[in-house]
Coordinates of C-alpha atoms in Angstrom, one line a residue:
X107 CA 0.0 0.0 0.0
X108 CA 1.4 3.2 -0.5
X109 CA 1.1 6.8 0.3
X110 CA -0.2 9.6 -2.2
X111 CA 1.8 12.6 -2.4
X112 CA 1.4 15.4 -0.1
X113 CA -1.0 18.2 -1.5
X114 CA 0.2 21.2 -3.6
X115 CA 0.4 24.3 -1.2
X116 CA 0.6 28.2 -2.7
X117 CA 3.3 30.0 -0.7
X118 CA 2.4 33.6 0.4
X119 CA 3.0 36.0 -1.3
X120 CA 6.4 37.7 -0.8
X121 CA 4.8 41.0 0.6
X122 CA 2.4 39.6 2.4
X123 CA 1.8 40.1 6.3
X124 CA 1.7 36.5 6.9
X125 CA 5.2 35.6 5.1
X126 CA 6.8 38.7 6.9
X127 CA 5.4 37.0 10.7
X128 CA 6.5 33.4 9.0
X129 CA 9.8 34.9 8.4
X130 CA 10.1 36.1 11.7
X131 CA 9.8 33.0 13.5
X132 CA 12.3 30.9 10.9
X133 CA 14.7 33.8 12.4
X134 CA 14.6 31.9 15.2
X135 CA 15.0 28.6 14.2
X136 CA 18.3 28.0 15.9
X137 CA 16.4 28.1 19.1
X138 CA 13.0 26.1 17.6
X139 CA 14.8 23.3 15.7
X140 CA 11.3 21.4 15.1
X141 CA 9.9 22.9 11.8
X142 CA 6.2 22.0 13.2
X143 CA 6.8 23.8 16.0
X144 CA 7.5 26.9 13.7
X145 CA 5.3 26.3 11.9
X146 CA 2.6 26.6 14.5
X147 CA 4.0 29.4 16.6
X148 CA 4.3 31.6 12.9
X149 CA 0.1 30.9 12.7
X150 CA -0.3 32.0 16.6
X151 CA 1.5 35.0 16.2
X152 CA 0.4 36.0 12.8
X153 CA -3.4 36.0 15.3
X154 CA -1.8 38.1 17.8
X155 CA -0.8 40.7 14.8
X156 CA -3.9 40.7 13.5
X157 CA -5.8 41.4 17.2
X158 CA -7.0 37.9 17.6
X159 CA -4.1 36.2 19.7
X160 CA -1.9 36.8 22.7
X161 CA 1.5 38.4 22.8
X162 CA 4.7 36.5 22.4
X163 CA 5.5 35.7 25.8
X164 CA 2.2 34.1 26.0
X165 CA 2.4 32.3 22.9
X166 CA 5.7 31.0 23.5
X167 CA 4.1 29.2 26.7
X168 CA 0.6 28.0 25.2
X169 CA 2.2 26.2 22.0
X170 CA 5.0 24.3 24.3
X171 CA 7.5 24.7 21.7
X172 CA 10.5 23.1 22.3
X173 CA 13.2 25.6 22.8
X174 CA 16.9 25.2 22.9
X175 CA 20.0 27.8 23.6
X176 CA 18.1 30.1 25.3
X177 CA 15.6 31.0 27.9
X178 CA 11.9 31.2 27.4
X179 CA 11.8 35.1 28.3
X180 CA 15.0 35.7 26.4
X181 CA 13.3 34.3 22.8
X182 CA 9.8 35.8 24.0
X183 CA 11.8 39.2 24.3
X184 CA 13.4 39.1 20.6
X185 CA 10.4 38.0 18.9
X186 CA 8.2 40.6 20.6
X187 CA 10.9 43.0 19.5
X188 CA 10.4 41.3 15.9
X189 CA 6.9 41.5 15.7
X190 CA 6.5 45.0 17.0
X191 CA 8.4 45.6 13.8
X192 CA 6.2 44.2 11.9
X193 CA 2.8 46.1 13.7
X194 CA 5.0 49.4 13.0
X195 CA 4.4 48.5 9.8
X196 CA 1.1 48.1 9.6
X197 CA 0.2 51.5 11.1

């Protein structure tokens, strides 16, 4: 029995808010080796900059990421700095 390929997926679009916040986590991906991990912190924080999710520090803790190299606070800091960045933006 096999296994069908995985399905086609678009990639955002270069400009796009959601590939700037997806960025901004893969930054980070010294500290969050696991690529599922990313990928679901990039989708709670793309919510918190779009008013629906909590900030960093919060997200960091509700996701339970696996973080390595650093301290909780320490990435929370840096990708709050990151994502401010980002809101700036926005205005």
């Amino acid at each position: 029995m096999g296994t069908l390929p995985p399905p086609a997926t678009k990639p955002f679009p270069e400009n796009s808010l959601e590939k700037k916040v997806y960025n901004t986590v893969d930054m980070f991906k010294e500290y969050l080796p696991i690529e599922n991990d990313r990928n679901r912190l990039g989708f709670a924080l793309f919510k918190y900059v779009t008013g629906e999710g909590d900030e960093p520090s919060i997200t960091l803790k509700s996701t339970k990421v696996k973080v390595e190299g650093i301290t909780l606070q320490e990435l929370a800091k840096r990708i709050t700095i990151e994502i401010d960045k980002i809101k700036s933006e926005l205005k």
